[in-house]
C-alpha cells in the first residue's frame, strides 16, 4: 500500500477486508463476461419468451395494454369485442426476434396472454396456455419457422378445464402431452391434450393461497412430477393422481409469485445414470413484503438445494452475494447456473420494486461457489425474461413496471433487447472454442453416437451437453433441464477430433423434443447445434 495515505488507505483497506470476507463465504468477486444491445426497439416489452429450434426468439406481452411500439403488418387490426382496453387494436403484442441481426417480425395474438404459460411439444410447436379475461382458458400454438418465414399464432379451439392465469407447464415423457399446473383460482393440474374425453382437473391443496402462483414444476427421472409452491413441495404420480411424497419446507419466506424467487433443475449427469435430480431455489421477497406493500423491503439472498430423489431429502442453504427478487436462473452449457435480472428490494407488481440487481451472479453446483459477473446498465424488473441461445449467450428482454406502456419516470417500459456473453465467449477463448463439424440430427435413447469437432491446442476433458429450450416468464424458466452425457476420450480424426457420446436412457430424463447440443472442452462450449431427441 505504498503511496496510499489517509482516507485513500482506509478505503483500500476496507475493500481488501470486504473481498477477504466475501471469499470466506465461498463467493468469488469477478467482473466477467460482457453485454451488448441487440435491438433498441423490439416493439413490445417481453413478458414471455422461448427460443425455437430455428434460433428465433418468440416474445409475447399482454394484449390489454393499449398500443405497443409496433403495428401489425398490412394494416391488419385485431377486433376483439371482449377486449377491455382497445376493442379494435392495430398493434402487435407478440413478435419473432432474430438474435443474429436483430430483426423483428410482428405476430398476431387474438386473446389476452397476460401471465400465461407455455412449453414446446416434441415436434417443435410452442403451446401457449391461458392468460387473463377472454384468454383465461385459451390454448394457442405456434409452429415455428426461420427468419424469412411467415409462421404465426393459431388459436386451437381447445380450452383448459380451469382458467390458467399464473400457471406453469411441463412436457411429459411422451413429448406430445403437457401438464398444466396451478394459477390464480386454480389449485389443481390438468393435461393438454386430455388423456380421455371429458377429463377434468386434479386438486392439490398446496397450490392454493398466497405466494403459490407460477409454481415450479419438474419432471423427475422416475417419471413422476415435482411441484413447489410457496415453501412447500410434493411429488405427484400423474398417472394415478397420487401424492407419493411430501418434502420438508424450504427455510425462509415464500418463494413464488409475488415473492418472485426463481428455481432450476440442476444438471442431470451420466455418473449416476441420470437417476439423481436436484432442485435449486433462490431469492425472493422478504416475508410479508407483498402483504404489507413494503416496496423497500430487502429481498432474500438465500438459496436452497434439495436432491428430490434422495431418501432423506432436505434443503442445503447458502447465500448469494447479491440479494435478489425477480431473478432468472439459466443453466449454461459449462455446467454453471447464471442468476440474472431482478431487484434488490420489493416484490413483483407494478411499481413494487426498486434498487435493480444489475450484476448477474454465477453459481457452480460442483463446489458451491458464487461469482459476481459483469454489470448491465439496463434495469430488468417486473415482467422481464431470460433465455439461453444456442450460441451460448443469454438473451434478456422486457421489464415493464407499469400497467400500460410508459416511457417516462422511474423504470420506464423497456423495449431494448440485449445479450450477456459469459466469460467462456471472451476473445481469449475464440481460438480454443470447439467447433462442431459432424453430428446426428436425431438421436434415440441409449444410442452411442459420434460427434466430430475442431479445436485449438488446449488441455482438459470433453463433454457432450444437451439443454432444453424453456419458456421464460415471471422469474421461472418452465421446462428447463440440462443433461451431461457420457463422453469418450477424444480421438484424432484428420484435422479434428471425434468423441463417442451416449444418449440419456429414457424420456423421463429428456422427453422427446428439440435440444441445444454442445461440445464442452475444459469449460469452453462450442456453438450449439439443434438435435431432435426421439423415442
PDB file of N, CA and C in Angstrom, residues 479-526:
ATOM      1  N   UNK A 479     -39.766 -25.845 -17.823  1.00  0.00           N
ATOM      2  CA  UNK A 479     -39.229 -26.932 -18.638  1.00  0.00           C
ATOM      3  C   UNK A 479     -37.725 -26.926 -18.799  1.00  0.00           C
ATOM      4  N   UNK A 480     -37.015 -26.092 -18.053  1.00  0.00           N
ATOM      5  CA  UNK A 480     -35.560 -26.034 -18.205  1.00  0.00           C
ATOM      6  C   UNK A 480     -34.906 -27.296 -17.638  1.00  0.00           C
ATOM      7  N   UNK A 481     -34.038 -27.939 -18.437  1.00  0.00           N
ATOM      8  CA  UNK A 481     -33.269 -29.081 -17.966  1.00  0.00           C
ATOM      9  C   UNK A 481     -32.021 -29.240 -18.830  1.00  0.00           C
ATOM     10  N   UNK A 482     -30.992 -29.778 -18.214  1.00  0.00           N
ATOM     11  CA  UNK A 482     -29.718 -29.999 -18.893  1.00  0.00           C
ATOM     12  C   UNK A 482     -29.242 -31.403 -18.569  1.00  0.00           C
ATOM     13  N   UNK A 483     -28.725 -32.113 -19.583  1.00  0.00           N
ATOM     14  CA  UNK A 483     -28.146 -33.440 -19.396  1.00  0.00           C
ATOM     15  C   UNK A 483     -26.699 -33.428 -19.872  1.00  0.00           C
ATOM     16  N   UNK A 484     -25.807 -33.934 -19.024  1.00  0.00           N
ATOM     17  CA  UNK A 484     -24.386 -34.029 -19.344  1.00  0.00           C
ATOM     18  C   UNK A 484     -24.094 -35.504 -19.633  1.00  0.00           C
ATOM     19  N   UNK A 485     -23.799 -35.791 -20.894  1.00  0.00           N
ATOM     20  CA  UNK A 485     -23.747 -37.148 -21.390  1.00  0.00           C
ATOM     21  C   UNK A 485     -22.387 -37.806 -21.151  1.00  0.00           C
ATOM     22  N   UNK A 486     -22.418 -39.133 -21.056  1.00  0.00           N
ATOM     23  CA  UNK A 486     -21.173 -39.890 -21.009  1.00  0.00           C
ATOM     24  C   UNK A 486     -20.439 -39.681 -22.329  1.00  0.00           C
ATOM     25  N   UNK A 487     -19.158 -39.311 -22.247  1.00  0.00           N
ATOM     26  CA  UNK A 487     -18.386 -38.929 -23.426  1.00  0.00           C
ATOM     27  C   UNK A 487     -17.035 -39.621 -23.395  1.00  0.00           C
ATOM     28  N   UNK A 488     -16.622 -40.204 -24.511  1.00  0.00           N
ATOM     29  CA  UNK A 488     -15.350 -40.922 -24.571  1.00  0.00           C
ATOM     30  C   UNK A 488     -14.178 -39.951 -24.637  1.00  0.00           C
ATOM     31  N   UNK A 489     -12.981 -40.482 -24.508  1.00  0.00           N
ATOM     32  CA  UNK A 489     -11.766 -39.695 -24.692  1.00  0.00           C
ATOM     33  C   UNK A 489     -11.661 -39.313 -26.168  1.00  0.00           C
ATOM     34  N   UNK A 490     -11.353 -38.055 -26.496  1.00  0.00           N
ATOM     35  CA  UNK A 490     -11.268 -37.642 -27.904  1.00  0.00           C
ATOM     36  C   UNK A 490     -10.187 -38.414 -28.660  1.00  0.00           C
ATOM     37  N   UNK A 491     -10.515 -38.719 -29.914  1.00  0.00           N
ATOM     38  CA  UNK A 491      -9.585 -39.405 -30.809  1.00  0.00           C
ATOM     39  C   UNK A 491      -9.315 -38.497 -32.002  1.00  0.00           C
ATOM     40  N   UNK A 492      -8.045 -38.392 -32.384  1.00  0.00           N
ATOM     41  CA  UNK A 492      -7.686 -37.549 -33.512  1.00  0.00           C
ATOM     42  C   UNK A 492      -8.227 -38.143 -34.805  1.00  0.00           C
ATOM     43  N   UNK A 493      -8.949 -37.336 -35.588  1.00  0.00           N
ATOM     44  CA  UNK A 493      -9.509 -37.770 -36.865  1.00  0.00           C
ATOM     45  C   UNK A 493      -9.230 -36.685 -37.895  1.00  0.00           C
ATOM     46  N   UNK A 494      -8.310 -36.950 -38.812  1.00  0.00           N
ATOM     47  CA  UNK A 494      -7.972 -35.953 -39.811  1.00  0.00           C
ATOM     48  C   UNK A 494      -7.471 -34.675 -39.151  1.00  0.00           C
ATOM     49  N   UNK A 495      -8.128 -33.552 -39.503  1.00  0.00           N
ATOM     50  CA  UNK A 495      -7.725 -32.283 -38.923  1.00  0.00           C
ATOM     51  C   UNK A 495      -8.470 -31.931 -37.657  1.00  0.00           C
ATOM     52  N   UNK A 496      -9.302 -32.858 -37.144  1.00  0.00           N
ATOM     53  CA  UNK A 496     -10.075 -32.569 -35.944  1.00  0.00           C
ATOM     54  C   UNK A 496     -10.067 -33.725 -34.975  1.00  0.00           C
ATOM     55  N   UNK A 497     -11.152 -33.817 -34.219  1.00  0.00           N
ATOM     56  CA  UNK A 497     -11.269 -34.821 -33.172  1.00  0.00           C
ATOM     57  C   UNK A 497     -12.650 -35.459 -33.227  1.00  0.00           C
ATOM     58  N   UNK A 498     -12.753 -36.650 -32.638  1.00  0.00           N
ATOM     59  CA  UNK A 498     -14.029 -37.346 -32.572  1.00  0.00           C
ATOM     60  C   UNK A 498     -14.228 -37.911 -31.179  1.00  0.00           C
ATOM     61  N   UNK A 499     -15.476 -37.851 -30.695  1.00  0.00           N
ATOM     62  CA  UNK A 499     -15.833 -38.483 -29.426  1.00  0.00           C
ATOM     63  C   UNK A 499     -17.088 -39.318 -29.634  1.00  0.00           C
ATOM     64  N   UNK A 500     -17.269 -40.299 -28.773  1.00  0.00           N
ATOM     65  CA  UNK A 500     -18.483 -41.090 -28.724  1.00  0.00           C
ATOM     66  C   UNK A 500     -19.325 -40.608 -27.540  1.00  0.00           C
ATOM     67  N   UNK A 501     -20.554 -40.183 -27.807  1.00  0.00           N
ATOM     68  CA  UNK A 501     -21.469 -39.706 -26.766  1.00  0.00           C
ATOM     69  C   UNK A 501     -22.577 -40.735 -26.597  1.00  0.00           C
ATOM     70  N   UNK A 502     -22.995 -40.949 -25.357  1.00  0.00           N
ATOM     71  CA  UNK A 502     -24.078 -41.888 -25.068  1.00  0.00           C
ATOM     72  C   UNK A 502     -25.317 -41.117 -24.654  1.00  0.00           C
ATOM     73  N   UNK A 503     -26.394 -41.293 -25.398  1.00  0.00           N
ATOM     74  CA  UNK A 503     -27.635 -40.565 -25.124  1.00  0.00           C
ATOM     75  C   UNK A 503     -28.217 -40.984 -23.777  1.00  0.00           C
ATOM     76  N   UNK A 504     -29.115 -40.165 -23.261  1.00  0.00           N
ATOM     77  CA  UNK A 504     -29.767 -40.455 -21.976  1.00  0.00           C
ATOM     78  C   UNK A 504     -30.605 -41.726 -22.106  1.00  0.00           C
ATOM     79  N   UNK A 505     -30.903 -42.397 -20.978  1.00  0.00           N
ATOM     80  CA  UNK A 505     -31.561 -43.703 -21.064  1.00  0.00           C
ATOM     81  C   UNK A 505     -33.057 -43.673 -21.334  1.00  0.00           C
ATOM     82  N   UNK A 506     -33.745 -42.571 -21.052  1.00  0.00           N
ATOM     83  CA  UNK A 506     -35.206 -42.629 -21.170  1.00  0.00           C
ATOM     84  C   UNK A 506     -35.803 -41.241 -21.329  1.00  0.00           C
ATOM     85  N   UNK A 507     -37.092 -41.236 -21.681  1.00  0.00           N
ATOM     86  CA  UNK A 507     -37.844 -39.992 -21.842  1.00  0.00           C
ATOM     87  C   UNK A 507     -38.118 -39.311 -20.517  1.00  0.00           C
ATOM     88  N   UNK A 508     -37.933 -40.010 -19.408  1.00  0.00           N
ATOM     89  CA  UNK A 508     -38.081 -39.370 -18.104  1.00  0.00           C
ATOM     90  C   UNK A 508     -36.933 -38.392 -17.838  1.00  0.00           C
ATOM     91  N   UNK A 509     -35.799 -38.628 -18.480  1.00  0.00           N
ATOM     92  CA  UNK A 509     -34.639 -37.746 -18.316  1.00  0.00           C
ATOM     93  C   UNK A 509     -34.749 -36.563 -19.264  1.00  0.00           C
ATOM     94  N   UNK A 510     -34.912 -36.843 -20.548  1.00  0.00           N
ATOM     95  CA  UNK A 510     -35.141 -35.806 -21.552  1.00  0.00           C
ATOM     96  C   UNK A 510     -36.328 -36.245 -22.408  1.00  0.00           C
ATOM     97  N   UNK A 511     -37.490 -35.662 -22.236  1.00  0.00           N
ATOM     98  CA  UNK A 511     -38.623 -36.024 -23.092  1.00  0.00           C
ATOM     99  C   UNK A 511     -38.303 -35.742 -24.562  1.00  0.00           C
ATOM    100  N   UNK A 512     -38.913 -36.462 -25.485  1.00  0.00           N
ATOM    101  CA  UNK A 512     -38.697 -36.182 -26.903  1.00  0.00           C
ATOM    102  C   UNK A 512     -38.956 -34.706 -27.203  1.00  0.00           C
ATOM    103  N   UNK A 513     -37.986 -34.081 -27.871  1.00  0.00           N
ATOM    104  CA  UNK A 513     -38.101 -32.661 -28.191  1.00  0.00           C
ATOM    105  C   UNK A 513     -36.835 -32.243 -28.927  1.00  0.00           C
ATOM    106  N   UNK A 514     -36.758 -30.972 -29.267  1.00  0.00           N
ATOM    107  CA  UNK A 514     -35.531 -30.395 -29.809  1.00  0.00           C
ATOM    108  C   UNK A 514     -34.687 -29.855 -28.654  1.00  0.00           C
ATOM    109  N   UNK A 515     -33.368 -30.109 -28.729  1.00  0.00           N
ATOM    110  CA  UNK A 515     -32.433 -29.665 -27.700  1.00  0.00           C
ATOM    111  C   UNK A 515     -31.227 -28.986 -28.331  1.00  0.00           C
ATOM    112  N   UNK A 516     -30.676 -28.015 -27.608  1.00  0.00           N
ATOM    113  CA  UNK A 516     -29.385 -27.453 -27.979  1.00  0.00           C
ATOM    114  C   UNK A 516     -28.298 -28.442 -27.568  1.00  0.00           C
ATOM    115  N   UNK A 517     -27.414 -28.753 -28.499  1.00  0.00           N
ATOM    116  CA  UNK A 517     -26.346 -29.718 -28.236  1.00  0.00           C
ATOM    117  C   UNK A 517     -25.005 -28.997 -28.307  1.00  0.00           C
ATOM    118  N   UNK A 518     -24.194 -29.182 -27.256  1.00  0.00           N
ATOM    119  CA  UNK A 518     -22.892 -28.528 -27.166  1.00  0.00           C
ATOM    120  C   UNK A 518     -21.792 -29.565 -26.952  1.00  0.00           C
ATOM    121  N   UNK A 519     -20.617 -29.286 -27.476  1.00  0.00           N
ATOM    122  CA  UNK A 519     -19.387 -29.951 -27.052  1.00  0.00           C
ATOM    123  C   UNK A 519     -18.648 -28.963 -26.162  1.00  0.00           C
ATOM    124  N   UNK A 520     -18.368 -29.384 -24.935  1.00  0.00           N
ATOM    125  CA  UNK A 520     -17.713 -28.503 -23.963  1.00  0.00           C
ATOM    126  C   UNK A 520     -16.331 -29.072 -23.673  1.00  0.00           C
ATOM    127  N   UNK A 521     -15.306 -28.272 -23.925  1.00  0.00           N
ATOM    128  CA  UNK A 521     -13.933 -28.722 -23.701  1.00  0.00           C
ATOM    129  C   UNK A 521     -13.279 -27.835 -22.650  1.00  0.00           C
ATOM    130  N   UNK A 522     -13.012 -28.447 -21.490  1.00  0.00           N
ATOM    131  CA  UNK A 522     -12.388 -27.715 -20.380  1.00  0.00           C
ATOM    132  C   UNK A 522     -13.137 -26.420 -20.058  1.00  0.00           C
ATOM    133  N   UNK A 523     -14.472 -26.492 -20.024  1.00  0.00           N
ATOM    134  CA  UNK A 523     -15.282 -25.346 -19.639  1.00  0.00           C
ATOM    135  C   UNK A 523     -15.635 -24.401 -20.766  1.00  0.00           C
ATOM    136  N   UNK A 524     -15.130 -24.647 -21.986  1.00  0.00           N
ATOM    137  CA  UNK A 524     -15.428 -23.769 -23.119  1.00  0.00           C
ATOM    138  C   UNK A 524     -16.381 -24.495 -24.054  1.00  0.00           C
ATOM    139  N   UNK A 525     -17.625 -24.027 -24.198  1.00  0.00           N
ATOM    140  CA  UNK A 525     -18.592 -24.713 -25.061  1.00  0.00           C
ATOM    141  C   UNK A 525     -18.462 -24.298 -26.520  1.00  0.00           C
ATOM    142  N   UNK A 526     -18.780 -25.237 -27.390  1.00  0.00           N
ATOM    143  CA  UNK A 526     -18.930 -24.928 -28.809  1.00  0.00           C
ATOM    144  C   UNK A 526     -20.157 -24.057 -29.017  1.00  0.00           C
TER     145      UNK A 526
END
